[in-house]
JSON list of C-alpha atoms in Angstrom, two decimals:
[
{"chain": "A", "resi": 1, "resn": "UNK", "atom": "CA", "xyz": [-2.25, 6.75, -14.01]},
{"chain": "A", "resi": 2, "resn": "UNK", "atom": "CA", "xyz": [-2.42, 7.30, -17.84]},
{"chain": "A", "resi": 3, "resn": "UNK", "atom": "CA", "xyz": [0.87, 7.29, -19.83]},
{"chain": "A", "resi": 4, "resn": "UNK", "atom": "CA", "xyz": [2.01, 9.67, -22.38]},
{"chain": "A", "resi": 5, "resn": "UNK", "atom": "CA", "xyz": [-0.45, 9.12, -25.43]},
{"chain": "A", "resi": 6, "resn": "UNK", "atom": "CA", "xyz": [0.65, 10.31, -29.23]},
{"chain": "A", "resi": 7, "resn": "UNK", "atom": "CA", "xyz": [-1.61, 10.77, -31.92]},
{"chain": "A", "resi": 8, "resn": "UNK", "atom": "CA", "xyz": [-1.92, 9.44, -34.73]},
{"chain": "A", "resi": 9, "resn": "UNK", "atom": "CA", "xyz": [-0.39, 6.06, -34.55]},
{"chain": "A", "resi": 10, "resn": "UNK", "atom": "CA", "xyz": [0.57, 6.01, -37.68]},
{"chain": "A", "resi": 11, "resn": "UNK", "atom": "CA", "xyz": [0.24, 8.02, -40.96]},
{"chain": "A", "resi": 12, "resn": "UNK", "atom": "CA", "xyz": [1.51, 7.61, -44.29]},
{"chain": "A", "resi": 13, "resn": "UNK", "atom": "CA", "xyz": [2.27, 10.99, -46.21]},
{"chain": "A", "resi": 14, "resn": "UNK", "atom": "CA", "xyz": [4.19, 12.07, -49.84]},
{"chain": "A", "resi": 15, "resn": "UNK", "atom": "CA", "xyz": [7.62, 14.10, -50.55]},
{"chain": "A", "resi": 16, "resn": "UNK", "atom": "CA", "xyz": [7.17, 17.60, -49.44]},
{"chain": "A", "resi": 17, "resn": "UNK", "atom": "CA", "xyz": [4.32, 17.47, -47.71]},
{"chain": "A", "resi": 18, "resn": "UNK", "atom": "CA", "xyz": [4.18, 18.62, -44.07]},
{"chain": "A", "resi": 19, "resn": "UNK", "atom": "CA", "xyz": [3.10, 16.34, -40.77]},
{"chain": "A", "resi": 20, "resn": "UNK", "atom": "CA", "xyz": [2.18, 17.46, -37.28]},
{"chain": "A", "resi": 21, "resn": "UNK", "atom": "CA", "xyz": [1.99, 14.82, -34.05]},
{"chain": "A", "resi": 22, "resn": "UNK", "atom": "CA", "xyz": [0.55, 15.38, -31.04]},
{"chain": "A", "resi": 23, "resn": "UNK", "atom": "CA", "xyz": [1.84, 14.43, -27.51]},
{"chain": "A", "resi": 24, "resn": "UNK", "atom": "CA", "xyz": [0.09, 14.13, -24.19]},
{"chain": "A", "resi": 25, "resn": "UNK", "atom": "CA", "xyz": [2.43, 13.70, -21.14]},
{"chain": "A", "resi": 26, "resn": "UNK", "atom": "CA", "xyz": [1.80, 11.95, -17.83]},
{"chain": "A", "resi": 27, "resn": "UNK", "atom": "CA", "xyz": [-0.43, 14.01, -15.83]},
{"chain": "A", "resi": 28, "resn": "UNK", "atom": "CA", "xyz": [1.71, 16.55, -14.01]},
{"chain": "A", "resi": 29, "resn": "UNK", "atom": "CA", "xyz": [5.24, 16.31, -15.95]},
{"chain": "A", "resi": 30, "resn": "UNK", "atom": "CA", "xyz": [6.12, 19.76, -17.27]},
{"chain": "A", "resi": 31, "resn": "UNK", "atom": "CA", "xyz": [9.06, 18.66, -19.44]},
{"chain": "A", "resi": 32, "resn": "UNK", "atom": "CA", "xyz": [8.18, 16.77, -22.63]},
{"chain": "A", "resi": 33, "resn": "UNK", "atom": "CA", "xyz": [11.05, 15.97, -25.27]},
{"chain": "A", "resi": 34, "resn": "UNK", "atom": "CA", "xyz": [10.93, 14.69, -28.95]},
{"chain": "A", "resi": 35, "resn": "UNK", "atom": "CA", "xyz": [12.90, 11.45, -30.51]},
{"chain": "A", "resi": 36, "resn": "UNK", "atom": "CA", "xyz": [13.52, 9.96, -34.09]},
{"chain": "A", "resi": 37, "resn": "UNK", "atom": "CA", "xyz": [14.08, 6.44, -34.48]},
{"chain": "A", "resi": 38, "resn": "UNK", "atom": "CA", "xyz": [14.89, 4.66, -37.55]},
{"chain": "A", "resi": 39, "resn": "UNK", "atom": "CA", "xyz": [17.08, 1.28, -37.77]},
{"chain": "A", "resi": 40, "resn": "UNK", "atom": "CA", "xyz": [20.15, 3.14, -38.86]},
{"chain": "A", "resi": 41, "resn": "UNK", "atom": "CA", "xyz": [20.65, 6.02, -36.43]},
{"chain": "A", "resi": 42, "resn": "UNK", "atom": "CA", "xyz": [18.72, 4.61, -33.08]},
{"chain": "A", "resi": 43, "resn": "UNK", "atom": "CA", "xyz": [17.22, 7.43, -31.04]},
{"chain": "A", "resi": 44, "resn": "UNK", "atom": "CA", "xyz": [18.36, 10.73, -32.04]},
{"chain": "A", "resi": 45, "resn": "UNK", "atom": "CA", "xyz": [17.17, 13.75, -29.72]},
{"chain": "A", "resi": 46, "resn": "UNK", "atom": "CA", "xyz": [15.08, 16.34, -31.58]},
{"chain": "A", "resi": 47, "resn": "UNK", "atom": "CA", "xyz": [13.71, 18.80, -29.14]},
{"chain": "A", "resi": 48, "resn": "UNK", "atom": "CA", "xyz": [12.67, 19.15, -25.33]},
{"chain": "A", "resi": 49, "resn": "UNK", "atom": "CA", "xyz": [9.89, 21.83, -24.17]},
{"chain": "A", "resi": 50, "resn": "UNK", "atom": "CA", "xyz": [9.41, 22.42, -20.72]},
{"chain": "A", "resi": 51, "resn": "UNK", "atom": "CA", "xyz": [6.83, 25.75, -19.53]},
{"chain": "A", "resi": 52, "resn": "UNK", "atom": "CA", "xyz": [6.07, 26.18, -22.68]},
{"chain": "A", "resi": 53, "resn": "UNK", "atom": "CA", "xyz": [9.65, 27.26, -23.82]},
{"chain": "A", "resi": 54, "resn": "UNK", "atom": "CA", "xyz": [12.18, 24.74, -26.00]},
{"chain": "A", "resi": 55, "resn": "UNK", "atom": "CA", "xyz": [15.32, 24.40, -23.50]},
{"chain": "A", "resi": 56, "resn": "UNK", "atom": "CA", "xyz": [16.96, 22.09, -25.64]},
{"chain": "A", "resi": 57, "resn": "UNK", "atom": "CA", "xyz": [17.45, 21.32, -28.98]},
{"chain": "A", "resi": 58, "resn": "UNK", "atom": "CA", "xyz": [18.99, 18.50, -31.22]},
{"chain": "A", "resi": 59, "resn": "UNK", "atom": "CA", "xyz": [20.80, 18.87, -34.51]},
{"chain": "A", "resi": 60, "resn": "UNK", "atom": "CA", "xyz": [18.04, 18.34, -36.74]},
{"chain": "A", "resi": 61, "resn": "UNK", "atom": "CA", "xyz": [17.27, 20.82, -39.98]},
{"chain": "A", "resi": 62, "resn": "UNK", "atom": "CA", "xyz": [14.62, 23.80, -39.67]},
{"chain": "A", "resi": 63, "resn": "UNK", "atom": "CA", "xyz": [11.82, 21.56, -41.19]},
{"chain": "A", "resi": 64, "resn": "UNK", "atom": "CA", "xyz": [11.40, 19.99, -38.04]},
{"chain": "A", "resi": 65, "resn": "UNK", "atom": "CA", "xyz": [9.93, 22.51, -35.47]},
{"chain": "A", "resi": 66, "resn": "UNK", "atom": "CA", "xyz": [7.66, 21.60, -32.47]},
{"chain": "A", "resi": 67, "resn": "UNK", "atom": "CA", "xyz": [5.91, 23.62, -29.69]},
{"chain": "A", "resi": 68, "resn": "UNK", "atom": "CA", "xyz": [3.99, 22.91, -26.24]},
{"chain": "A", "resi": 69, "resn": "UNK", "atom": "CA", "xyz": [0.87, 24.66, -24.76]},
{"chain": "A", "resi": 70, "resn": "UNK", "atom": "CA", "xyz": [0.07, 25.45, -21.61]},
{"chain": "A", "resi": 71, "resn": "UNK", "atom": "CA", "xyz": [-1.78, 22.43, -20.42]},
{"chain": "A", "resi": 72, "resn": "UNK", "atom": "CA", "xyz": [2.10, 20.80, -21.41]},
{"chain": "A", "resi": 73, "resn": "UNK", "atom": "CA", "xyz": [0.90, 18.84, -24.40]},
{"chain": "A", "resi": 74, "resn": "UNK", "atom": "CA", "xyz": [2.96, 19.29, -27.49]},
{"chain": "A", "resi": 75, "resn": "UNK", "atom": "CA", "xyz": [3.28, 18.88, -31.11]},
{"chain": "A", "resi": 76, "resn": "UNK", "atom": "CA", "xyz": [5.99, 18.47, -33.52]},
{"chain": "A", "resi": 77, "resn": "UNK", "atom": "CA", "xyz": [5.74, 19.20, -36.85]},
{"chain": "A", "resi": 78, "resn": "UNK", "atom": "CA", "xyz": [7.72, 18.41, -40.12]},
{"chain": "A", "resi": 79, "resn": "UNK", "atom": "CA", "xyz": [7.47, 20.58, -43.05]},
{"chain": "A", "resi": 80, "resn": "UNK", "atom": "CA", "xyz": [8.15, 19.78, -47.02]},
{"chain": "A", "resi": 81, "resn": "UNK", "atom": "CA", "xyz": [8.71, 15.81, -45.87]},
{"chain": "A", "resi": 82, "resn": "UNK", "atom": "CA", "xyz": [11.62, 13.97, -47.15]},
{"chain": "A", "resi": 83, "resn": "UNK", "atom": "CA", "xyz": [11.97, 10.16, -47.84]},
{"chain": "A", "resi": 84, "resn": "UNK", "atom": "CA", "xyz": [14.43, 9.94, -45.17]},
{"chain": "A", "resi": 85, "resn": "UNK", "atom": "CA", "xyz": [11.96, 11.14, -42.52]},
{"chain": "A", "resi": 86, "resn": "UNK", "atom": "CA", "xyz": [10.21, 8.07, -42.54]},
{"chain": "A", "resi": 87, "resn": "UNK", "atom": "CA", "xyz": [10.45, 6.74, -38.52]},
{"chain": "A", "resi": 88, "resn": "UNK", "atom": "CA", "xyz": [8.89, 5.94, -35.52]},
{"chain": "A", "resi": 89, "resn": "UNK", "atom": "CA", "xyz": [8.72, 9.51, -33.67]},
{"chain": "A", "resi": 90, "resn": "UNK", "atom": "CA", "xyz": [8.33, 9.07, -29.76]},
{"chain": "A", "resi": 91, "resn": "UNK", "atom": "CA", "xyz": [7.39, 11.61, -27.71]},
{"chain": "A", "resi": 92, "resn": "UNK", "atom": "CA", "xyz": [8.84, 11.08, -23.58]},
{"chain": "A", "resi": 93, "resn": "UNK", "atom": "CA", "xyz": [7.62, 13.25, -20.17]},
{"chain": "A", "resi": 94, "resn": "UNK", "atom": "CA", "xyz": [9.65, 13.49, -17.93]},
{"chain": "A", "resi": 95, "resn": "UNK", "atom": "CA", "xyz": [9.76, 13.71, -14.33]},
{"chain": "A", "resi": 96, "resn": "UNK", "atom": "CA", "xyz": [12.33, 14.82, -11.61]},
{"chain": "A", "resi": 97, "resn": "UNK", "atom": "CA", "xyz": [13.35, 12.66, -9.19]},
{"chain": "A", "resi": 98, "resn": "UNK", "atom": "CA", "xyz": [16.69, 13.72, -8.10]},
{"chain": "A", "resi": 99, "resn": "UNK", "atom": "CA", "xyz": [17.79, 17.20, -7.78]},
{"chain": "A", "resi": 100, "resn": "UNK", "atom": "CA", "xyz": [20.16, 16.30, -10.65]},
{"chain": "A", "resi": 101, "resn": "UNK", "atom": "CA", "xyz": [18.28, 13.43, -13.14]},
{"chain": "A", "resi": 102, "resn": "UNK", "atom": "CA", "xyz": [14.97, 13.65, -14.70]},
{"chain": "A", "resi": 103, "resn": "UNK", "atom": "CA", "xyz": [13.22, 10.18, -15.57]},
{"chain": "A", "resi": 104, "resn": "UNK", "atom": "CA", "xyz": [11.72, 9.70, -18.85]},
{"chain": "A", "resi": 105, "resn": "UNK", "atom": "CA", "xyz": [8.53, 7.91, -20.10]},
{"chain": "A", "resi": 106, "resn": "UNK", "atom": "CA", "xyz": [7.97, 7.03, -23.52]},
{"chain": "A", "resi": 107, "resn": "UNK", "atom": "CA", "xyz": [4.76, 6.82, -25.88]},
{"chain": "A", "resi": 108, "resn": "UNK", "atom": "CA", "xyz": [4.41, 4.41, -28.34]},
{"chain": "A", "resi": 109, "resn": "UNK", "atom": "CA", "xyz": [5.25, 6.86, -31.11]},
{"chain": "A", "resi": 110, "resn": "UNK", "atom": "CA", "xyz": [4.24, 7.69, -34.40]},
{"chain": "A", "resi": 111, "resn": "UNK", "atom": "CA", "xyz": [4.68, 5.55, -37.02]},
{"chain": "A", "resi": 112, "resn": "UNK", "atom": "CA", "xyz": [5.66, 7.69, -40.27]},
{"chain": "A", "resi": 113, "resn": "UNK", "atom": "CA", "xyz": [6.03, 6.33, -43.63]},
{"chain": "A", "resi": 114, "resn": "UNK", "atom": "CA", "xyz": [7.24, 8.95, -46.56]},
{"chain": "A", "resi": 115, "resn": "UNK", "atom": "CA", "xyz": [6.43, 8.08, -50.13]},
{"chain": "B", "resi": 1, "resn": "UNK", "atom": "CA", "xyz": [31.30, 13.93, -25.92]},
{"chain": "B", "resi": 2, "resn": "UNK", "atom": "CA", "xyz": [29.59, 11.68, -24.05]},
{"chain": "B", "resi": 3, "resn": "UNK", "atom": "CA", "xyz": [29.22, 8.23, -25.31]},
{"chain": "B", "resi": 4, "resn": "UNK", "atom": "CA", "xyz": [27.35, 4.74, -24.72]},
{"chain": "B", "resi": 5, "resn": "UNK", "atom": "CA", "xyz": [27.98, 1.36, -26.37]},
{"chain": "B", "resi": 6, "resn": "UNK", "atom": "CA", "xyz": [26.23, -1.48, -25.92]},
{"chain": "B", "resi": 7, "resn": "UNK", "atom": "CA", "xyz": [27.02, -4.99, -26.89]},
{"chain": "B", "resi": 8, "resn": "UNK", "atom": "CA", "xyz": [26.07, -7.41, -28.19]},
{"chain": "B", "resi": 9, "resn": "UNK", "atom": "CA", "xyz": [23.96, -5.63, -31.44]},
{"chain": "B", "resi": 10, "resn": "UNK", "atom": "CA", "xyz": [21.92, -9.05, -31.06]},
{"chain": "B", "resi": 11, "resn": "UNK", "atom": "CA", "xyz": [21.63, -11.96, -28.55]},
{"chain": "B", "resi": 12, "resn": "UNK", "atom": "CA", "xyz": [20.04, -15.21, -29.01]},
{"chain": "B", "resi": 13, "resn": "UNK", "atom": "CA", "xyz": [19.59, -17.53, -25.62]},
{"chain": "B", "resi": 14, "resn": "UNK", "atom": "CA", "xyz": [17.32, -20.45, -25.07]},
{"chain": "B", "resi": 15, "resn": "UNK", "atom": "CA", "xyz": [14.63, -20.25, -22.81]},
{"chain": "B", "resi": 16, "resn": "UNK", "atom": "CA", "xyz": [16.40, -20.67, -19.20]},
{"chain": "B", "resi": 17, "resn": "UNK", "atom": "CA", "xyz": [19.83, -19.51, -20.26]},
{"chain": "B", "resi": 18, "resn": "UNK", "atom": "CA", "xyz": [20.70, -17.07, -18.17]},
{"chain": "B", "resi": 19, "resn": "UNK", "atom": "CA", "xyz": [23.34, -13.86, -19.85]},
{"chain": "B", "resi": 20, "resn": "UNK", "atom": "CA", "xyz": [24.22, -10.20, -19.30]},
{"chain": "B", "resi": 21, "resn": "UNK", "atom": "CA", "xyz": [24.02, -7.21, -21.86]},
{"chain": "B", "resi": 22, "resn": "UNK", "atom": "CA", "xyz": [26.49, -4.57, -22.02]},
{"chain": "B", "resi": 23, "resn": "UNK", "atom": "CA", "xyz": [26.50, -1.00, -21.55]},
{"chain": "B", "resi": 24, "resn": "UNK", "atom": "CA", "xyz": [30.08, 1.05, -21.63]},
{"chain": "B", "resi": 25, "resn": "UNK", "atom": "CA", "xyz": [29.46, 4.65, -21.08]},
{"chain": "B", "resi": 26, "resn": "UNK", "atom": "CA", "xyz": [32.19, 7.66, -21.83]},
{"chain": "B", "resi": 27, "resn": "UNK", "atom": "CA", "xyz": [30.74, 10.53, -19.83]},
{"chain": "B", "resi": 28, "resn": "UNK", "atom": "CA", "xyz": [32.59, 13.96, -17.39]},
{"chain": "B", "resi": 29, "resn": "UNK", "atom": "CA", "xyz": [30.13, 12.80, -14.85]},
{"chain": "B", "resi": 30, "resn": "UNK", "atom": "CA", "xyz": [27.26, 10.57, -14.27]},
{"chain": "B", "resi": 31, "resn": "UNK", "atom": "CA", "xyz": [23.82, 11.89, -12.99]},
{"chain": "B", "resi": 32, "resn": "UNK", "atom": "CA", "xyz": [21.74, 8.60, -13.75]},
{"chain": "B", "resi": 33, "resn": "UNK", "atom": "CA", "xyz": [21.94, 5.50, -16.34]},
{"chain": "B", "resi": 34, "resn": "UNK", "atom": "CA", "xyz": [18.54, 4.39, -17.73]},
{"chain": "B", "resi": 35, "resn": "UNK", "atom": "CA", "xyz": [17.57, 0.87, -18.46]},
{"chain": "B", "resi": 36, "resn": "UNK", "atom": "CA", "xyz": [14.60, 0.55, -21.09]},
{"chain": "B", "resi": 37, "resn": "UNK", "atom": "CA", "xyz": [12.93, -2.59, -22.68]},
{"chain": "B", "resi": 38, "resn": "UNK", "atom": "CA", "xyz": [11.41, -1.76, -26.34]},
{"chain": "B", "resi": 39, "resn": "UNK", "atom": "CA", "xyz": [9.38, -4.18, -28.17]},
{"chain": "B", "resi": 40, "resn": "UNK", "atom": "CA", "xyz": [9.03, -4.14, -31.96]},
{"chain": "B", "resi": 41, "resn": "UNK", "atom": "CA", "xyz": [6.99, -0.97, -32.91]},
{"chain": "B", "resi": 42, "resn": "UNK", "atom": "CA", "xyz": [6.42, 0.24, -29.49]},
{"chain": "B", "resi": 43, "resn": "UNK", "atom": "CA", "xyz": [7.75, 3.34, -27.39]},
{"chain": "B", "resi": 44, "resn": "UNK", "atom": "CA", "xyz": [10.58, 2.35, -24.78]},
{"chain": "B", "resi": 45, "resn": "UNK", "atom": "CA", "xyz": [9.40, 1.14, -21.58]},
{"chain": "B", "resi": 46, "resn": "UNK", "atom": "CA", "xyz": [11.54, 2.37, -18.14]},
{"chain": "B", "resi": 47, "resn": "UNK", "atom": "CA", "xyz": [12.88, -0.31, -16.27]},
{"chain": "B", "resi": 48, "resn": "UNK", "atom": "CA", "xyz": [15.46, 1.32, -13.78]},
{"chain": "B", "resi": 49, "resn": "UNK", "atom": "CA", "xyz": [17.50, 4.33, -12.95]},
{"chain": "B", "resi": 50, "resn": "UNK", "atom": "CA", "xyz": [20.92, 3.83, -11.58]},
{"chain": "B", "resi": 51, "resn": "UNK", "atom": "CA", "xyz": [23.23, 6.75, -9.81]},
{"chain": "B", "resi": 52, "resn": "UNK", "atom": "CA", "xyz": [26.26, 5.55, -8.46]},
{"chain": "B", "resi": 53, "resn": "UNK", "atom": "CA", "xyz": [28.82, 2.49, -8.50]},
{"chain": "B", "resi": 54, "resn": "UNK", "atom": "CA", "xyz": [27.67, -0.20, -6.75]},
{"chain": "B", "resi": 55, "resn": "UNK", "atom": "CA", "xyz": [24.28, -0.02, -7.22]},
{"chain": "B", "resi": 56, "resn": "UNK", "atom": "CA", "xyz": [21.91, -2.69, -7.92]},
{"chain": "B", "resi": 57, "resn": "UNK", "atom": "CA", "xyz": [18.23, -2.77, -8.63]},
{"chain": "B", "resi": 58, "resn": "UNK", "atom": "CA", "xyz": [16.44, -5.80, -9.59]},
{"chain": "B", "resi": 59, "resn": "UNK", "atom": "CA", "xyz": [12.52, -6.82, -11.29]},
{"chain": "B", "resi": 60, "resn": "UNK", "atom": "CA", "xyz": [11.34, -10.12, -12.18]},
{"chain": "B", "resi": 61, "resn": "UNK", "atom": "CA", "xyz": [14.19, -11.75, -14.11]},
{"chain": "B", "resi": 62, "resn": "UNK", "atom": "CA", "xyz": [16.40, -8.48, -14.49]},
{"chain": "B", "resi": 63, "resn": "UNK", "atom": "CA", "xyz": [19.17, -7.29, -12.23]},
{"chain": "B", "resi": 64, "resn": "UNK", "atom": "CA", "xyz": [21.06, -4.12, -13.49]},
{"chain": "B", "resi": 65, "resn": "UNK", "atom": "CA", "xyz": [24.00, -2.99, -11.68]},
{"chain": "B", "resi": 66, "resn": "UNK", "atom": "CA", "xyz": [26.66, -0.19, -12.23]},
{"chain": "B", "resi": 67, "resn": "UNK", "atom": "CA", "xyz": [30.09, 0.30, -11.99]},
{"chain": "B", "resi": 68, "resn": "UNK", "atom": "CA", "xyz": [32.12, 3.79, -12.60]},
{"chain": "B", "resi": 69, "resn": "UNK", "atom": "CA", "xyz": [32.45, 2.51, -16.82]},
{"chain": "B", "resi": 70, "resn": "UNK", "atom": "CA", "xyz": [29.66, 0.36, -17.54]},
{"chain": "B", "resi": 71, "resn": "UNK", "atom": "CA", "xyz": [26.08, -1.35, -16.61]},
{"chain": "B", "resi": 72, "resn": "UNK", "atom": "CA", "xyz": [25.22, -4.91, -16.81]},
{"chain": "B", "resi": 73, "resn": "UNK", "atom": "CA", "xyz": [21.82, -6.00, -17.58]},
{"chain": "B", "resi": 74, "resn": "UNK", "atom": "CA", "xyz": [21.36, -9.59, -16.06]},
{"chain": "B", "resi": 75, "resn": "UNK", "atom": "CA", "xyz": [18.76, -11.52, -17.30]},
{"chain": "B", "resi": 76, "resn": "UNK", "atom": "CA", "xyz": [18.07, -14.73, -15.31]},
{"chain": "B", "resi": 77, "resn": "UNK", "atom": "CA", "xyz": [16.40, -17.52, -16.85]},
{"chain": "B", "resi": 78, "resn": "UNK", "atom": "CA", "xyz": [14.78, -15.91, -19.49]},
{"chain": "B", "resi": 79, "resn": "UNK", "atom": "CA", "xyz": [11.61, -17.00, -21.21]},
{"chain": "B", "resi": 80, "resn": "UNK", "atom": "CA", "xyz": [10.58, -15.99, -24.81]},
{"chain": "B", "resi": 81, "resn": "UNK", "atom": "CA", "xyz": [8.12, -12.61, -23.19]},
{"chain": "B", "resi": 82, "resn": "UNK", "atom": "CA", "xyz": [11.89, -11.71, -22.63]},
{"chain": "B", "resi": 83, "resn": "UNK", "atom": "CA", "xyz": [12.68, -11.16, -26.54]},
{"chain": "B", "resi": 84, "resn": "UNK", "atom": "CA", "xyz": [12.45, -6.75, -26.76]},
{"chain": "B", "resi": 85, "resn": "UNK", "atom": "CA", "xyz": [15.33, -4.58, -27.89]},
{"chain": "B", "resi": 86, "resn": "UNK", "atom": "CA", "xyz": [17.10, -3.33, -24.17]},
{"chain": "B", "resi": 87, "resn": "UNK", "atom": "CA", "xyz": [17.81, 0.22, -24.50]},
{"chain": "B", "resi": 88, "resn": "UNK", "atom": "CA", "xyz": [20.54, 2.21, -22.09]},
{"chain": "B", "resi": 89, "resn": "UNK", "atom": "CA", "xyz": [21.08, 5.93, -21.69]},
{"chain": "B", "resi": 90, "resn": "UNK", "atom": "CA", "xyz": [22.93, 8.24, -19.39]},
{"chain": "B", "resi": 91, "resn": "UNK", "atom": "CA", "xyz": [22.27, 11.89, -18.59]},
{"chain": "B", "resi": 92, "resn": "UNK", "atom": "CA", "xyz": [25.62, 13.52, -17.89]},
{"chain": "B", "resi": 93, "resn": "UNK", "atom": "CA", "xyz": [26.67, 16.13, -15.49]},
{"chain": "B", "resi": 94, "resn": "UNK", "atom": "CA", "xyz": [27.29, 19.88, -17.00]},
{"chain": "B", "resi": 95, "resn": "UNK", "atom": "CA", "xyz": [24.95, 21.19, -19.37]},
{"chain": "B", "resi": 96, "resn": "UNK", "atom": "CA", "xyz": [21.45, 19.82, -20.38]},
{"chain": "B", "resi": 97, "resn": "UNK", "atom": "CA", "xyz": [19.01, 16.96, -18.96]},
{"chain": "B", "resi": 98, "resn": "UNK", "atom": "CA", "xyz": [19.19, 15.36, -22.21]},
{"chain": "B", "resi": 99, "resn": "UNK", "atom": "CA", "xyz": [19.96, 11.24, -22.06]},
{"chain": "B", "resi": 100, "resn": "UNK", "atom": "CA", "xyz": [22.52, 9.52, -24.83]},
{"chain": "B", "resi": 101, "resn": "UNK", "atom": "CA", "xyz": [21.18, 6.47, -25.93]},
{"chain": "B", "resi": 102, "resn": "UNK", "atom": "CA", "xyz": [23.15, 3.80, -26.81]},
{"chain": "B", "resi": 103, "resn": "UNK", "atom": "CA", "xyz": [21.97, 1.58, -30.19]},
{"chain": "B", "resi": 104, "resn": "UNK", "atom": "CA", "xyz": [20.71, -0.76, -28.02]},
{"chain": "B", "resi": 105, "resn": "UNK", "atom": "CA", "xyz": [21.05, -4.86, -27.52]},
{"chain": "B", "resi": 106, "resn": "UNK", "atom": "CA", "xyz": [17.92, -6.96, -29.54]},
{"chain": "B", "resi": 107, "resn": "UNK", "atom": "CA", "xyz": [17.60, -10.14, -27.80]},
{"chain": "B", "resi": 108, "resn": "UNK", "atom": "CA", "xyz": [15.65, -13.11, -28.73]},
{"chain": "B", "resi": 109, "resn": "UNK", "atom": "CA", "xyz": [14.50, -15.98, -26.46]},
{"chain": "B", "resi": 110, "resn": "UNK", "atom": "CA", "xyz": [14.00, -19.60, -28.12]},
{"chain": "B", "resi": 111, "resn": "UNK", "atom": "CA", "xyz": [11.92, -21.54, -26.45]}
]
């Protein structure tokens, strides 16, 4: 069973200019959610889309904004890029297996470097 | 506001030296506490779910088991393929899905 793919690996952009990374989830999860990493502030939670509709949403500024389609891939985009949103982005799927707790599964990101 | 710490930051063992990470966890109510192994570069990788005190669940060299304040993360007789960055997270009662992540425990196995 394939696992949640993100494209492009990695990319390497300049100040202010705008990025958008693609998701694929496991074959048949609905909900897909968006993570920053960087060294400093571990896994912060950007934004979750499940049917097509964001449920949840971090505390992260405007600039970042992400949507899914109806085949439940997504993309997440960052606009007018800052030095400080240099990180590995992961993309997760997630699947229910309780009637309370979802499961996630992780991509190997998206390496972005801001110069 | 539900928190998770995990300790050590970093852990250094010789091959065979067997040790436990840490996870403490501050939360109204527990739905499920996630166990992840990341390597350098790479996207987490699940390793277990746990849902109630008591509970154990065990793969290869790892045992994690739960208590109503904090997870252990056993690692028995590690070898270096053991070195990743272990990862834990719980998703709360009330409100969203969304896990907590705690910073995580990097540890390195000398051979």
């Amino acid at each position: 069973k394939a696992g949640v793919t993100q494209t492009p690996r990695y990319l390497i952009k300049t100040r202010g200019q705008q990025v958008t990374l693609s998701c694929s989830p496991i074959s048949g999860h609905r909900s897909v959610s968006w993570y920053q990493q960087t060294p400093g502030q571990g896994l912060q939670f950007l934004f979750e889309y499940f049917s097509e509709t964001q449920r949840n949403k971090g505390n992260f500024p405007g600039r970042f904004s992400g949507r899914q389609f109806s085949n439940s891939r997504s993309e997440m985009n960052v606009s007018t890029l800052e030095l400080g949103d240099s990180a590995l982005y992961l993309c997760a799927s997630s699947l229910k297996v309780t009637a309370n707790t979802w499961e996630l599964f992780f991509g190997e990101g998206s390496r972005l470097t801001v110069l | 506001e539900d928190q998770v710490t995990q300790s050590p930051e970093a852990l250094r063992l010789q091959e065979g030296e067997s040790s436990s990470l840490n996870c403490s966890y501050t939360v109204s109510g527990l739905r499920g506490l996630f166990w992840y192994r990341q390597d350098p570069g790479k996207g987490p990788e699940f390793l277990f779910t746990l849902y109630s005190a008591g509970e154990e669940k065990e793969k290869e060299r790892l045992k994690a088991t739960l208590t109503k304040k904090e997870s252990f993360l056993h690692i028995t007789a590690p070898k270096p393929e053991d070195s990743a960055t272990y990862l834990c997270a719980v998703q709360a009662t009330g409100g969203s899905y969304i896990p907590t992540f705690g910073r995580g425990t990097s540890l390195i196995v000398h051979p």
